[in-house]
Short mmCIF file of C-alpha atoms and ligand atoms in Angstrom, two decimals:
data_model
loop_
_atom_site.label_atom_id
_atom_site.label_comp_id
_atom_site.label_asym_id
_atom_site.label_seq_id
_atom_site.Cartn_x
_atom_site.Cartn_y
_atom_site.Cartn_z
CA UNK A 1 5.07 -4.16 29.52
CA UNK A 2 5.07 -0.71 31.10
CA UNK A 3 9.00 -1.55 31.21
CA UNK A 4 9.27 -1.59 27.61
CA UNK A 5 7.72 1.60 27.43
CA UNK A 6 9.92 3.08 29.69
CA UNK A 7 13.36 1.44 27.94
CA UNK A 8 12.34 1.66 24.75
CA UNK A 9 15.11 3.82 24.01
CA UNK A 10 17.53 1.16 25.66
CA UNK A 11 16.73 -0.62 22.67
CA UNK A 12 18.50 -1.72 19.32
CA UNK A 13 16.35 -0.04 16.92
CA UNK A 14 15.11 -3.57 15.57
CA UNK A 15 14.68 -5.39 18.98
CA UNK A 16 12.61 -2.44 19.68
CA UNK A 17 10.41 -3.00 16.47
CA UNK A 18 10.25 -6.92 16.94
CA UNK A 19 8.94 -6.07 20.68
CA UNK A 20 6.57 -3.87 18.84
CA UNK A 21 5.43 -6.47 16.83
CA UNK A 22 4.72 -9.27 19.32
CA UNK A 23 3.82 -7.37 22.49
CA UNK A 24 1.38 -4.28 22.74
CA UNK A 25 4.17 -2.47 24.21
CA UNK A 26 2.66 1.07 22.61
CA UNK A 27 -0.43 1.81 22.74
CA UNK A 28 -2.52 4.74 22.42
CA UNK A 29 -4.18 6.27 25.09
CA UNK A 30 -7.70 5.23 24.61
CA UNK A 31 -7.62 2.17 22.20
CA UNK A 32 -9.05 -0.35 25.29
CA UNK A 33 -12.50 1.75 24.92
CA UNK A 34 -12.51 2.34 21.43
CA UNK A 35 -15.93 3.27 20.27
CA UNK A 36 -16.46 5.19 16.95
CA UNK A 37 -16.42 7.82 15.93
CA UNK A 38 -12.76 6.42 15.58
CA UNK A 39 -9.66 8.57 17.08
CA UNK A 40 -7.70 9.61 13.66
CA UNK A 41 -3.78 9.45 14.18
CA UNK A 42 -2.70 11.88 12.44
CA UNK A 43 1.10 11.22 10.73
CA UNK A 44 4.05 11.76 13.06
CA UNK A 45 1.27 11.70 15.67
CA UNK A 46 3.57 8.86 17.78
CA UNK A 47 0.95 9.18 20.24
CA UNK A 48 3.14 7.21 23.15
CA UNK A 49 4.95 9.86 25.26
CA UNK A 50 2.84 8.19 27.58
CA UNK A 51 3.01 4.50 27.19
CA UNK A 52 4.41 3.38 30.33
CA UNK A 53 1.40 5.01 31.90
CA UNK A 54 -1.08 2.92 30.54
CA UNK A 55 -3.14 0.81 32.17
CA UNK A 56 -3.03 -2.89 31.55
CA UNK A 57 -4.85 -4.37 28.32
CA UNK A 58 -8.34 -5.44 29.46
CA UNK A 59 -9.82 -8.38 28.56
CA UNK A 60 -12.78 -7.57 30.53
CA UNK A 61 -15.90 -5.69 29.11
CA UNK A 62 -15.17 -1.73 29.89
CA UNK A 63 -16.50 -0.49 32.80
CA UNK A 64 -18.19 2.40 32.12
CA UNK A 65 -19.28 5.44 34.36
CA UNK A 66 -22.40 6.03 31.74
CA UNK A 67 -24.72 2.98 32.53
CA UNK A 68 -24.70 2.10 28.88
CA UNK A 69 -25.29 -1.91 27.66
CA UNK A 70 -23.18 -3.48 24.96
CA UNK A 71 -26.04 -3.49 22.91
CA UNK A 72 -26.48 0.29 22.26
CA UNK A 73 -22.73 0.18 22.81
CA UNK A 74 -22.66 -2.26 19.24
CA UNK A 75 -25.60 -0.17 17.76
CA UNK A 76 -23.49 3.34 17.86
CA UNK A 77 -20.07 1.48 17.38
CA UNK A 78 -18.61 0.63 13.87
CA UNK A 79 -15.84 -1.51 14.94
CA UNK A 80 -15.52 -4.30 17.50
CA UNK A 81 -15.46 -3.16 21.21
CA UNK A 82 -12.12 -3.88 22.86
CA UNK A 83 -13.50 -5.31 26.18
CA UNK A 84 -15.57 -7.64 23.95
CA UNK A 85 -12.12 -9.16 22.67
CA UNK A 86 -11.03 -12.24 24.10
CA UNK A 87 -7.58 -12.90 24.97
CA UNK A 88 -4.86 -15.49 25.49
CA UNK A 89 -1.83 -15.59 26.20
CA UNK A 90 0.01 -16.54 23.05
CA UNK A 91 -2.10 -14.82 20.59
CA UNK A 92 -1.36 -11.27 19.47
CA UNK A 93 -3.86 -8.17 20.73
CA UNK A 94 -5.46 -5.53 19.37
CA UNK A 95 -2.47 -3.37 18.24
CA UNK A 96 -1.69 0.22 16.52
CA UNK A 97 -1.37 -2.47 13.12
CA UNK A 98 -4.86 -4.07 13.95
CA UNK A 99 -6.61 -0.14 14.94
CA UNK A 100 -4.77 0.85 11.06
CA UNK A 101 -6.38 -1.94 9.18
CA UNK A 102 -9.79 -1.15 10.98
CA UNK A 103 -9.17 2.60 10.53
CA UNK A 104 -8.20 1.79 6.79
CA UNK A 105 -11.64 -0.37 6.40
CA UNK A 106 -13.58 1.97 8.06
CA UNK A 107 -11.57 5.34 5.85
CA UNK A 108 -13.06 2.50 2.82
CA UNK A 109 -16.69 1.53 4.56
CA UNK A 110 -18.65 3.07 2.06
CA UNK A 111 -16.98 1.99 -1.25
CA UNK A 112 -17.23 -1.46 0.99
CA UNK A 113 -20.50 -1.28 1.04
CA UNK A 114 -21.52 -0.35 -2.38
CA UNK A 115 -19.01 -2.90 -3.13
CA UNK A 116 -21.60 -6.05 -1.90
CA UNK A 117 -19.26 -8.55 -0.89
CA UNK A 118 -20.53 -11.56 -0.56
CA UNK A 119 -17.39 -13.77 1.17
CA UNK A 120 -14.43 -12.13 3.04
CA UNK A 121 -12.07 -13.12 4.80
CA UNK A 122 -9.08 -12.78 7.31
CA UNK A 123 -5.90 -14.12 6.89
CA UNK A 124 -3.88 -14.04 9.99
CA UNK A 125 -7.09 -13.23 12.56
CA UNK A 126 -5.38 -13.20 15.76
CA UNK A 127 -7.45 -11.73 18.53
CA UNK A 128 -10.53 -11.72 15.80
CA UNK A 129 -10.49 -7.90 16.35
CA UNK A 130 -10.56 -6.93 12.98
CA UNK A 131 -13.16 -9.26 11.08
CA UNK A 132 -15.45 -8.75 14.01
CA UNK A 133 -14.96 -4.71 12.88
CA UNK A 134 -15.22 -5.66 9.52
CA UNK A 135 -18.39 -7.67 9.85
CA UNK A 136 -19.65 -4.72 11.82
CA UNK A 137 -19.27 -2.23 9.80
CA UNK A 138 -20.46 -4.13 6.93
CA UNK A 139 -23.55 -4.83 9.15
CA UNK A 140 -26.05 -3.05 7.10
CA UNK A 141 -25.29 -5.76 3.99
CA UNK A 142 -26.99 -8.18 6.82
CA UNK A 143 -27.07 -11.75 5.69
CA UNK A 144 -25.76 -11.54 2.29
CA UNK A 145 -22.55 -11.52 3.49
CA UNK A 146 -20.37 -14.46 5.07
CA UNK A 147 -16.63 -14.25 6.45
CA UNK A 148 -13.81 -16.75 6.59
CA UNK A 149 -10.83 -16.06 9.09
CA UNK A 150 -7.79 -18.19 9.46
CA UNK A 151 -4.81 -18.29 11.81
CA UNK A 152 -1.85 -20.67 11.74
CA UNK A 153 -2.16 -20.44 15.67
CA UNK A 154 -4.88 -23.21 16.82
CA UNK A 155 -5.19 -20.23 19.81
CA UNK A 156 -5.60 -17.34 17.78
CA UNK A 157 -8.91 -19.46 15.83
CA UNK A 158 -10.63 -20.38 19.15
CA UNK A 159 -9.93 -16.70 20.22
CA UNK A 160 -11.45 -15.24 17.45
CA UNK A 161 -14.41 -17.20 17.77
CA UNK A 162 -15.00 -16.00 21.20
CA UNK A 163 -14.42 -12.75 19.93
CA UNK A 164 -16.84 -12.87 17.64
CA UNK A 165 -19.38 -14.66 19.67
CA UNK A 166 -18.89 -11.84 22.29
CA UNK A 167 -20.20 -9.78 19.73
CA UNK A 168 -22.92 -11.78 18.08
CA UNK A 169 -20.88 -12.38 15.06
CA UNK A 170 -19.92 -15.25 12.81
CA UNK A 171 -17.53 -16.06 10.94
CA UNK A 172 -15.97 -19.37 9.76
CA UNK A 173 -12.69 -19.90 11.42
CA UNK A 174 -10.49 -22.47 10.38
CA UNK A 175 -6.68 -22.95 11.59
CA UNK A 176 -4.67 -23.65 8.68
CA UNK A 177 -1.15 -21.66 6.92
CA UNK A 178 -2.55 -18.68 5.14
CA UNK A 179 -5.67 -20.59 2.94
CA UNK A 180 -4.35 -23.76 2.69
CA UNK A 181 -7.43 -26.59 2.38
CA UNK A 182 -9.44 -23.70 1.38
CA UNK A 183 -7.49 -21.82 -1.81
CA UNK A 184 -8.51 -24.65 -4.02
CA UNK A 185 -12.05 -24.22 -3.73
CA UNK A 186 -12.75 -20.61 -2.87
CA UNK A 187 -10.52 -20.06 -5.84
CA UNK A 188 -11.89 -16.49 -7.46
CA UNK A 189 -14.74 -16.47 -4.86
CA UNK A 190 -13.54 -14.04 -2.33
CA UNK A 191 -14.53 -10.00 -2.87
CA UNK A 192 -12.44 -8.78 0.10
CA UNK A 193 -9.47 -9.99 1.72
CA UNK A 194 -7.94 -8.37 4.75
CA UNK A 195 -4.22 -9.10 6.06
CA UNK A 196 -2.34 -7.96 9.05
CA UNK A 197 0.42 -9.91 8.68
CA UNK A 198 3.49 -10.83 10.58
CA UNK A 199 5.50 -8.24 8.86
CA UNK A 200 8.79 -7.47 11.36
CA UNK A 201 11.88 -8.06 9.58
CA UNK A 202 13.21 -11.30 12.11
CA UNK A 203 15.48 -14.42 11.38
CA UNK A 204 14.33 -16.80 8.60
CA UNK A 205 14.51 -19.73 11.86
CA UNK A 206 11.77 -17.33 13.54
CA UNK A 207 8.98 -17.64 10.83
CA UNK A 208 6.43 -19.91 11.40
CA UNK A 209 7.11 -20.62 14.97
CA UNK A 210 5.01 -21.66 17.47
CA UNK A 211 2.74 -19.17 19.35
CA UNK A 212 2.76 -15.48 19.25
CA UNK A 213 6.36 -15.71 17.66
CA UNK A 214 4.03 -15.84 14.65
CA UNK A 215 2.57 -13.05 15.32
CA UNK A 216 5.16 -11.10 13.99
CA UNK A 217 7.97 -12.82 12.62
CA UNK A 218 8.36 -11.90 8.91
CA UNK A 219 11.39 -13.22 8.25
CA UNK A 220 14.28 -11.30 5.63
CA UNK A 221 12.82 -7.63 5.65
CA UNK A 222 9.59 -9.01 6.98
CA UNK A 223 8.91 -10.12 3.69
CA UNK A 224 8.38 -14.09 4.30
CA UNK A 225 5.31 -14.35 4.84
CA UNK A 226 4.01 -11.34 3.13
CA UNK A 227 5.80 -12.84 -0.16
CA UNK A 228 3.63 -16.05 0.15
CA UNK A 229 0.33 -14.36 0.53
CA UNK A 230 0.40 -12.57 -2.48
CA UNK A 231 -0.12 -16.04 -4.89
CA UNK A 232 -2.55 -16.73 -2.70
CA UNK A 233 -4.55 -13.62 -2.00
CA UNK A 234 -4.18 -13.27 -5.86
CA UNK A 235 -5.94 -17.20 -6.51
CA UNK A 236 -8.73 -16.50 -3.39
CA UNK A 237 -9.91 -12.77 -4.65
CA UNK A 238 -12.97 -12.40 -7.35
CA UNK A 239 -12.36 -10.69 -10.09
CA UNK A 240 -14.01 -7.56 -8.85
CA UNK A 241 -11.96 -8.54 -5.15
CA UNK A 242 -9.62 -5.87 -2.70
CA UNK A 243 -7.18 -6.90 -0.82
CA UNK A 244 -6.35 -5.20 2.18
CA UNK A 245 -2.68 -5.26 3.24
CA UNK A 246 -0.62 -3.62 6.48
CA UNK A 247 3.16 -3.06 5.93
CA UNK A 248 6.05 -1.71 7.22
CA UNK A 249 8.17 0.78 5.76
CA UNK A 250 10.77 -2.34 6.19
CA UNK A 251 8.90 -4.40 3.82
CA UNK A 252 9.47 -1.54 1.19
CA UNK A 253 5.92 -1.22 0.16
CA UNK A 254 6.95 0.69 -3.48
CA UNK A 255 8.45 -2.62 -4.06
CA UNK A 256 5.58 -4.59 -3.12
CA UNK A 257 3.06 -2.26 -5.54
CA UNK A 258 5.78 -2.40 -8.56
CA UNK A 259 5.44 -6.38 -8.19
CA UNK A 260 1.92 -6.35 -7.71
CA UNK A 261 1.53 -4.08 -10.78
CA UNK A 262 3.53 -6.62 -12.69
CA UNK A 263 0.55 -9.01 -11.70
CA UNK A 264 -2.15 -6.98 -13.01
CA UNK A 265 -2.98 -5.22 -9.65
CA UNK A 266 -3.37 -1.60 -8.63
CA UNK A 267 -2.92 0.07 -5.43
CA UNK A 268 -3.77 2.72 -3.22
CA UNK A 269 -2.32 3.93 0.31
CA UNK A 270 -5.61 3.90 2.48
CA UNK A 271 -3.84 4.66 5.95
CA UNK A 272 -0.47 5.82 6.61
CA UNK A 273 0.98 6.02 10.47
CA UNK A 274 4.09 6.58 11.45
CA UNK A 275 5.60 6.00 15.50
CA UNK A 276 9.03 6.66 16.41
CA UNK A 277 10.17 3.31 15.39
CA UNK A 278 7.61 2.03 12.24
CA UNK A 279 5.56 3.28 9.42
CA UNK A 280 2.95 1.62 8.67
CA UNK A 281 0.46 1.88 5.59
CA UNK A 282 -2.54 0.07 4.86
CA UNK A 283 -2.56 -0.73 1.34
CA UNK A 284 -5.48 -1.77 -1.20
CA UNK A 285 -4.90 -3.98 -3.94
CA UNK A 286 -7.66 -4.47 -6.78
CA UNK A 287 -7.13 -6.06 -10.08
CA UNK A 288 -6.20 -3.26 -12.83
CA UNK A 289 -8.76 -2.30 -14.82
CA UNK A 290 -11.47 -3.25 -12.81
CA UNK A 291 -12.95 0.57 -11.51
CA UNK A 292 -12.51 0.01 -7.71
CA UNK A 293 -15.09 2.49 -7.55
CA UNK A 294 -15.27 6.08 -9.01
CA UNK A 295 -13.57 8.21 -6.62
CA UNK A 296 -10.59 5.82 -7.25
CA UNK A 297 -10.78 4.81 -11.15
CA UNK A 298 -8.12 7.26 -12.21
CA UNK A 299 -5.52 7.06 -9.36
CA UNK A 300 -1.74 6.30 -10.36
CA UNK A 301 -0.29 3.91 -8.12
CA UNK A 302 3.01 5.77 -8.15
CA UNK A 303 1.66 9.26 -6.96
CA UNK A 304 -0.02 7.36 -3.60
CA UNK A 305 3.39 6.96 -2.21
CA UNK A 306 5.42 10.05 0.09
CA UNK A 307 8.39 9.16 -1.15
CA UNK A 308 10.28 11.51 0.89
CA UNK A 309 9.15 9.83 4.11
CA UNK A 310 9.62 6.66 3.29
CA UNK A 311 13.84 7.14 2.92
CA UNK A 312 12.92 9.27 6.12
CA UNK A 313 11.66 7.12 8.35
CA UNK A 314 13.94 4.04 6.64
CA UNK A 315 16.83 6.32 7.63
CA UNK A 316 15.95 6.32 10.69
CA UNK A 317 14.02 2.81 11.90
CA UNK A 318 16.13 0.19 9.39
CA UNK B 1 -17.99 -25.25 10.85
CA UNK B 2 -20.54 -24.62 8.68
CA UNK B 3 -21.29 -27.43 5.77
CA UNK B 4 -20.33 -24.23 3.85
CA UNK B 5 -16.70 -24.66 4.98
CA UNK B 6 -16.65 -28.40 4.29
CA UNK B 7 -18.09 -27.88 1.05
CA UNK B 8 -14.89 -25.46 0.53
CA UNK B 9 -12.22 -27.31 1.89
CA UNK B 10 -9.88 -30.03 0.61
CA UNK B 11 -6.62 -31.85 1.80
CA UNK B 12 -3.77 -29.76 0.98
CA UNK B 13 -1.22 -32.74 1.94
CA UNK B 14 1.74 -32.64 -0.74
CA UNK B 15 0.61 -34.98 -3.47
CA UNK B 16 -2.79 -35.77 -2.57
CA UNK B 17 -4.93 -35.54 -5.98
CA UNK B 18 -8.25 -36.55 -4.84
CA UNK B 19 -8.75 -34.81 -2.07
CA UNK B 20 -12.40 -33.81 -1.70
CA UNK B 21 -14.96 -33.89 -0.42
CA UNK B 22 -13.61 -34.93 3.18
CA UNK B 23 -15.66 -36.79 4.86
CA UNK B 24 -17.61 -35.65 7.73
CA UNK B 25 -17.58 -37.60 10.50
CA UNK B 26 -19.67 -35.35 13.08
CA UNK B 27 -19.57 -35.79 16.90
CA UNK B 28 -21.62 -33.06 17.78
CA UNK B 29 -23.31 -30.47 16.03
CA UNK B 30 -25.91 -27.74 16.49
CA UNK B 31 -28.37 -26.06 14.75
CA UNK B 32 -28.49 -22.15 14.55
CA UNK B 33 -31.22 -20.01 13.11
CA UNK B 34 -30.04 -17.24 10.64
CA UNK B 35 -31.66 -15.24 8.17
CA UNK B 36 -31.99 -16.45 4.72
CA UNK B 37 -30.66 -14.45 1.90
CA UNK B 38 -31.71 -15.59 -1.87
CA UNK B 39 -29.41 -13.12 -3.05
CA UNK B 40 -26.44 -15.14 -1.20
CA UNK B 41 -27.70 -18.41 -2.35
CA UNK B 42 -28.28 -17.93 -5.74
CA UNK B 43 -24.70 -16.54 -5.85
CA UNK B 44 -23.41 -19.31 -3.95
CA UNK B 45 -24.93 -22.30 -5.74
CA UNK B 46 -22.94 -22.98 -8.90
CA UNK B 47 -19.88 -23.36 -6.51
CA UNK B 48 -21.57 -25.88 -4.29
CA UNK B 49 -20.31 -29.60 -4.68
CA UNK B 50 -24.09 -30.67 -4.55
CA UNK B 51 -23.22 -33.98 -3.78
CA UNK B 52 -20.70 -33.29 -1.10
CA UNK B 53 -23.18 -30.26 0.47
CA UNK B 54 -25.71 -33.36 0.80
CA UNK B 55 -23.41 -35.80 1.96
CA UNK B 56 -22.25 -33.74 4.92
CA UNK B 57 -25.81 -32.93 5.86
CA UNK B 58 -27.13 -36.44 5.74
CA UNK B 59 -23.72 -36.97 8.24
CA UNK B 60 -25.71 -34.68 10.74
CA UNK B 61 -28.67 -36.62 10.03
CA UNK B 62 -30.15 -33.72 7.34
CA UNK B 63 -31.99 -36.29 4.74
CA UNK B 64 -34.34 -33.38 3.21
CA UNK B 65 -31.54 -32.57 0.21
CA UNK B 66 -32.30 -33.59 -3.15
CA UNK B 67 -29.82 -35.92 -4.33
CA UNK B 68 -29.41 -33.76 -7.30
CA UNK B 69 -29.89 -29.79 -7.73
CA UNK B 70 -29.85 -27.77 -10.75
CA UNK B 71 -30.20 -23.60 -10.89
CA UNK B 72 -34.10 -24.11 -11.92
CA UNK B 73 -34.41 -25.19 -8.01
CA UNK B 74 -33.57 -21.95 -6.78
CA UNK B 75 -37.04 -20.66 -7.98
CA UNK B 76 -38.70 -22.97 -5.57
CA UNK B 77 -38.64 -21.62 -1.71
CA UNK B 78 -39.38 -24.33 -0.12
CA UNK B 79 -35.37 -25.79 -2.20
CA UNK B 80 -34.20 -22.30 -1.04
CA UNK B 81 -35.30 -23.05 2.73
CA UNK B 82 -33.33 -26.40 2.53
CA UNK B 83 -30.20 -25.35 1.03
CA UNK B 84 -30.16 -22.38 3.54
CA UNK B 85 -30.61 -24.70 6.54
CA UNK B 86 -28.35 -27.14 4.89
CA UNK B 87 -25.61 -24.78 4.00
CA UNK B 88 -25.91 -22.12 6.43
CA UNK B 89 -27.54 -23.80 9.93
CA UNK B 90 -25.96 -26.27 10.82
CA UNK B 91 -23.09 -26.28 12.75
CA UNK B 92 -20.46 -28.79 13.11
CA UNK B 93 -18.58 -27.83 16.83
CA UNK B 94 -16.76 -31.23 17.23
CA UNK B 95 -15.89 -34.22 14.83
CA UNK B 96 -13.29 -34.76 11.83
CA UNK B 97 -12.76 -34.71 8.63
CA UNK B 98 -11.58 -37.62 6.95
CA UNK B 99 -9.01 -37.51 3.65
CA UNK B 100 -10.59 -39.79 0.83
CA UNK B 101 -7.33 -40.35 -0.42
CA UNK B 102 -5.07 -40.95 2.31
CA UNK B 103 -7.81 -41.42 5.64
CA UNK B 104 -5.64 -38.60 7.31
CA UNK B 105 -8.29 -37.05 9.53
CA UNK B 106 -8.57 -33.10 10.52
CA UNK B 107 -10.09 -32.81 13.93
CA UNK B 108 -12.85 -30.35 14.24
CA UNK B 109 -12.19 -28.58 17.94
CA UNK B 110 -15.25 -26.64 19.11
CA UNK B 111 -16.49 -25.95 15.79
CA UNK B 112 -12.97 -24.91 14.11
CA UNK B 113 -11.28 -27.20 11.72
CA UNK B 114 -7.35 -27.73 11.76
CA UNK B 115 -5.89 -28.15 8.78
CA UNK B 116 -2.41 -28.00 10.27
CA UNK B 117 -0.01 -30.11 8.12
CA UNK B 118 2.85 -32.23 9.72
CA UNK B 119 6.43 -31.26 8.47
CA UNK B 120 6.41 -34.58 5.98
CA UNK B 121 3.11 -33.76 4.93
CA UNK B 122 4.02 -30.09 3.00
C1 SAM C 401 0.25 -9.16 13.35
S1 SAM C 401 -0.83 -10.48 13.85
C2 SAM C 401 -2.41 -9.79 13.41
C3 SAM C 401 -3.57 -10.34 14.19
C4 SAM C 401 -4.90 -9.65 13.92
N1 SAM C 401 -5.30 -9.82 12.54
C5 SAM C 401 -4.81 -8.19 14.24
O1 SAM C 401 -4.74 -7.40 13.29
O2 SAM C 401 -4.79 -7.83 15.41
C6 SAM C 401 -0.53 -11.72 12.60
C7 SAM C 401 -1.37 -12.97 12.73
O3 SAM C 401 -1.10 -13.83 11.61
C8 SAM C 401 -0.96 -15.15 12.05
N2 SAM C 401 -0.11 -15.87 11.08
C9 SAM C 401 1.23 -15.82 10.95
N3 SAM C 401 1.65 -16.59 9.94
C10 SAM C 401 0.53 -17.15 9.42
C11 SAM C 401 0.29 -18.07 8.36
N4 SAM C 401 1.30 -18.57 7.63
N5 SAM C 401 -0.98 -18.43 8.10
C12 SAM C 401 -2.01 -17.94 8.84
N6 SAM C 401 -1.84 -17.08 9.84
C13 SAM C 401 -0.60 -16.68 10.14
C14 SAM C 401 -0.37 -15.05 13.43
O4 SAM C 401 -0.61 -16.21 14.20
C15 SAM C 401 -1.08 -13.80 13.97
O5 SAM C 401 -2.28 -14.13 14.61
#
């Protein structure tokens, strides 16, 4: 790991970015301990002149200095805590992708809130990290809520679970490709759907491999998988649903808005973050017409999108 | 699993047209308190296969479903207190789930459900 860090610039620019996507090679300072309020990245921040001196991920609880328990730890904490997450081998950690989609849900928590889902869910849970946070954060709706998170990797499931057991959390995990065994039936039911998907552009032979190959293999311009979750995400959500999506500037995320426009859905950039290598945005998806909520109601797709530093950073990372 | 989640899922193998409810053959289960929401339940309800919902819970030995439900129930608590238990309580941690059409069973590992398809069966 640290030896990534240190070569990176060895590095084709896309071996670089498919290392990024399967192994926690950058990392900012900090993320093992996480605790809220969260550390904001600001953009260009690449926040990893100092990757190869970080320590080791931790799948231990923190050890703390400040005699604190987990409790108070989970009372003042809006996300899950890293040393709660459970780990394995072939199953992808918490990552700068998986802190964006938590820092985009949190960015969204109250809207989330007055929102009242009743079922979410997580396609693509990995490490559970981020529909523990979600559940979290959405703590206050108590009991009225319920979460679904599935993984193609029979790992990734039982790892979330302990995840969320760690934290006193459930959700029902089920190992399955995207919704499949579920779509049919939770058709229209779901208010909020969050995706971190495998989104590095890779070989078409690379997608849906075993393991944490699946982690991020996405396939011609990382769009594979991305391109199948859309029908999907579209047949799960409510009417009143958000979707939650991370992508890579390599995905071309204009793209992905103009077609999801075409399909009666509007969009917003809730998180943008760029590294050295990737952008990444966190993008939400609602159905047109349907106020998101009021601060939102009268936002353009079109204008969300920096343009400028998306042909930047493409110049420089495809 | 939660009877929930059986409630919810299908068989997705290629061609299968009658693929629900699967049945529940439960190895082990266990039983977890959790607060009951009305809000949830009423909500919930008109997407519940009753049938299925009591089905599964008589498959964990859970006999105190109606055979039949209708929305009027959810005025009654003591209905409320029985679908929550029934829906929300019980957990399913090892067991399968059986295809009606084709008797292709899902294993249920420690309380997570695999619906993993085999290459022929996409
Ligand atoms: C980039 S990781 C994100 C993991 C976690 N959500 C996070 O943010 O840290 C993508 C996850 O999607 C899973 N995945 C890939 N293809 C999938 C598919 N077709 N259906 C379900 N999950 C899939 C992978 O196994 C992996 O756990």
């Amino acid at each position: 790991m640290v030896e990534f860090g240190t070569h990176q610039h060895m590095w084709g620019p896309r071996r670089v970015t498919k290392l990024l996507g399967g192994i926690p090679v950058l990392r900012f300072p900090g993320s093992f301990d996480r605790s809220y309020p969260a550390r904001s990245f600001p953009r260009g921040d690449a926040g990893h002149p100092a990757a190869s001196a970080l320590p080791e991920p931790s799948c231990r609880p923190v050890s703390s200095d400040v005699p604190i328990s987990e409790a108070l730890l989970m009372k003042v904490s809006r996300t899950a805590q890293i040393g709660l997450v459970s780990c394995h081998p072939e199953v992808y950690e918490p990552c700068d992708d998986s802190f964006a989609l938590v820092d985009a849900l949190l960015a969204d928590r109250e809207h989330l809130i007055e929102h009242r889902p009743r079922l979410c869910m997580e396609l693509g849970c990995g490490s559970g990290y981020v529909i523990s946070s979600l559940a979290i954060m959405l703590g206050e709706l108590g009991c009225g809520v319920n979460y679904f998170a599935t993984d193609i990797n029979p790992d990734a499931a039982q790892v979330t679970r302990e995840t969320l057991e760690a934290h006193g959390l459930h959700a029902e995990v089920i190992s399955t490709d995207i919704a499949s065994g579920l779509q049919k039936r939770l058709a229209g039911m779901i208010d909020v759907v969050v995706v971190n998907p495998p989104y590095v552009p890779t070989p078409e032979e690379e997608v849906g491999c075993k393991g944490i190959t699946a982690s991020w293999a996405g396939g011609e311009n990382g769009r594979t998988v991305i391109d199948r979750i859309f029908p999907v995400a579209d047949e799960l959500l409510s009417e009143k649903g958000w979707l939650y999506m991370v992508t890579l500037t390599a995905n071309n995320p204009t793209q992905v808005c103009r077609m999801m426009k075409e399909k009666g859905y509007a969009s917003r950039i809730i998180v943008q973050r760029s590294t050295e290598e990737e952008s990444l945005h966190v993008i939400k998806f609602w159905r047109d017409g349907v106020i998101a909520n009021s601060a939102e109601g009268s936002d353009s797709w079109l204008s969300q999108f920096p343009f400028k530093s998306f042909w930047r950073s493409s110049g420089t990372s495809a | 699993m939660r009877l929930l989640t059986h409630n919810m899922l299908s068989c997705n193998i290629k061609g299968v047209a009658n693929g629900f409810p699967l049945r529940l053959e439960a190895e082990k289960w266990v039983e977890k308190e959790v607060e009951l929401n009305a809000d949830f339940l009423r909500h919930i309800f008109p997407k519940i296969e009753w049938k299925a919902l009591a089905g599964a819970a008589r498959a964990v030995g859970y006999c105190e479903l109606p055979e039949e439900a209708d929305a009027a129930m959810l005025d009654s608590e003591d209905f409320l207190r029985r679908f929550h238990h029934a829906l929300l309580e019980i957990h399913v941690e090892e067991g399968a789930l059986v295809c009606p059409e084709t008797g292709r069973g899902f294993p249920i590992t420690k309380g997570i459900p695999n619906m993993l398809l085999h290459e022929d069966e996409v």
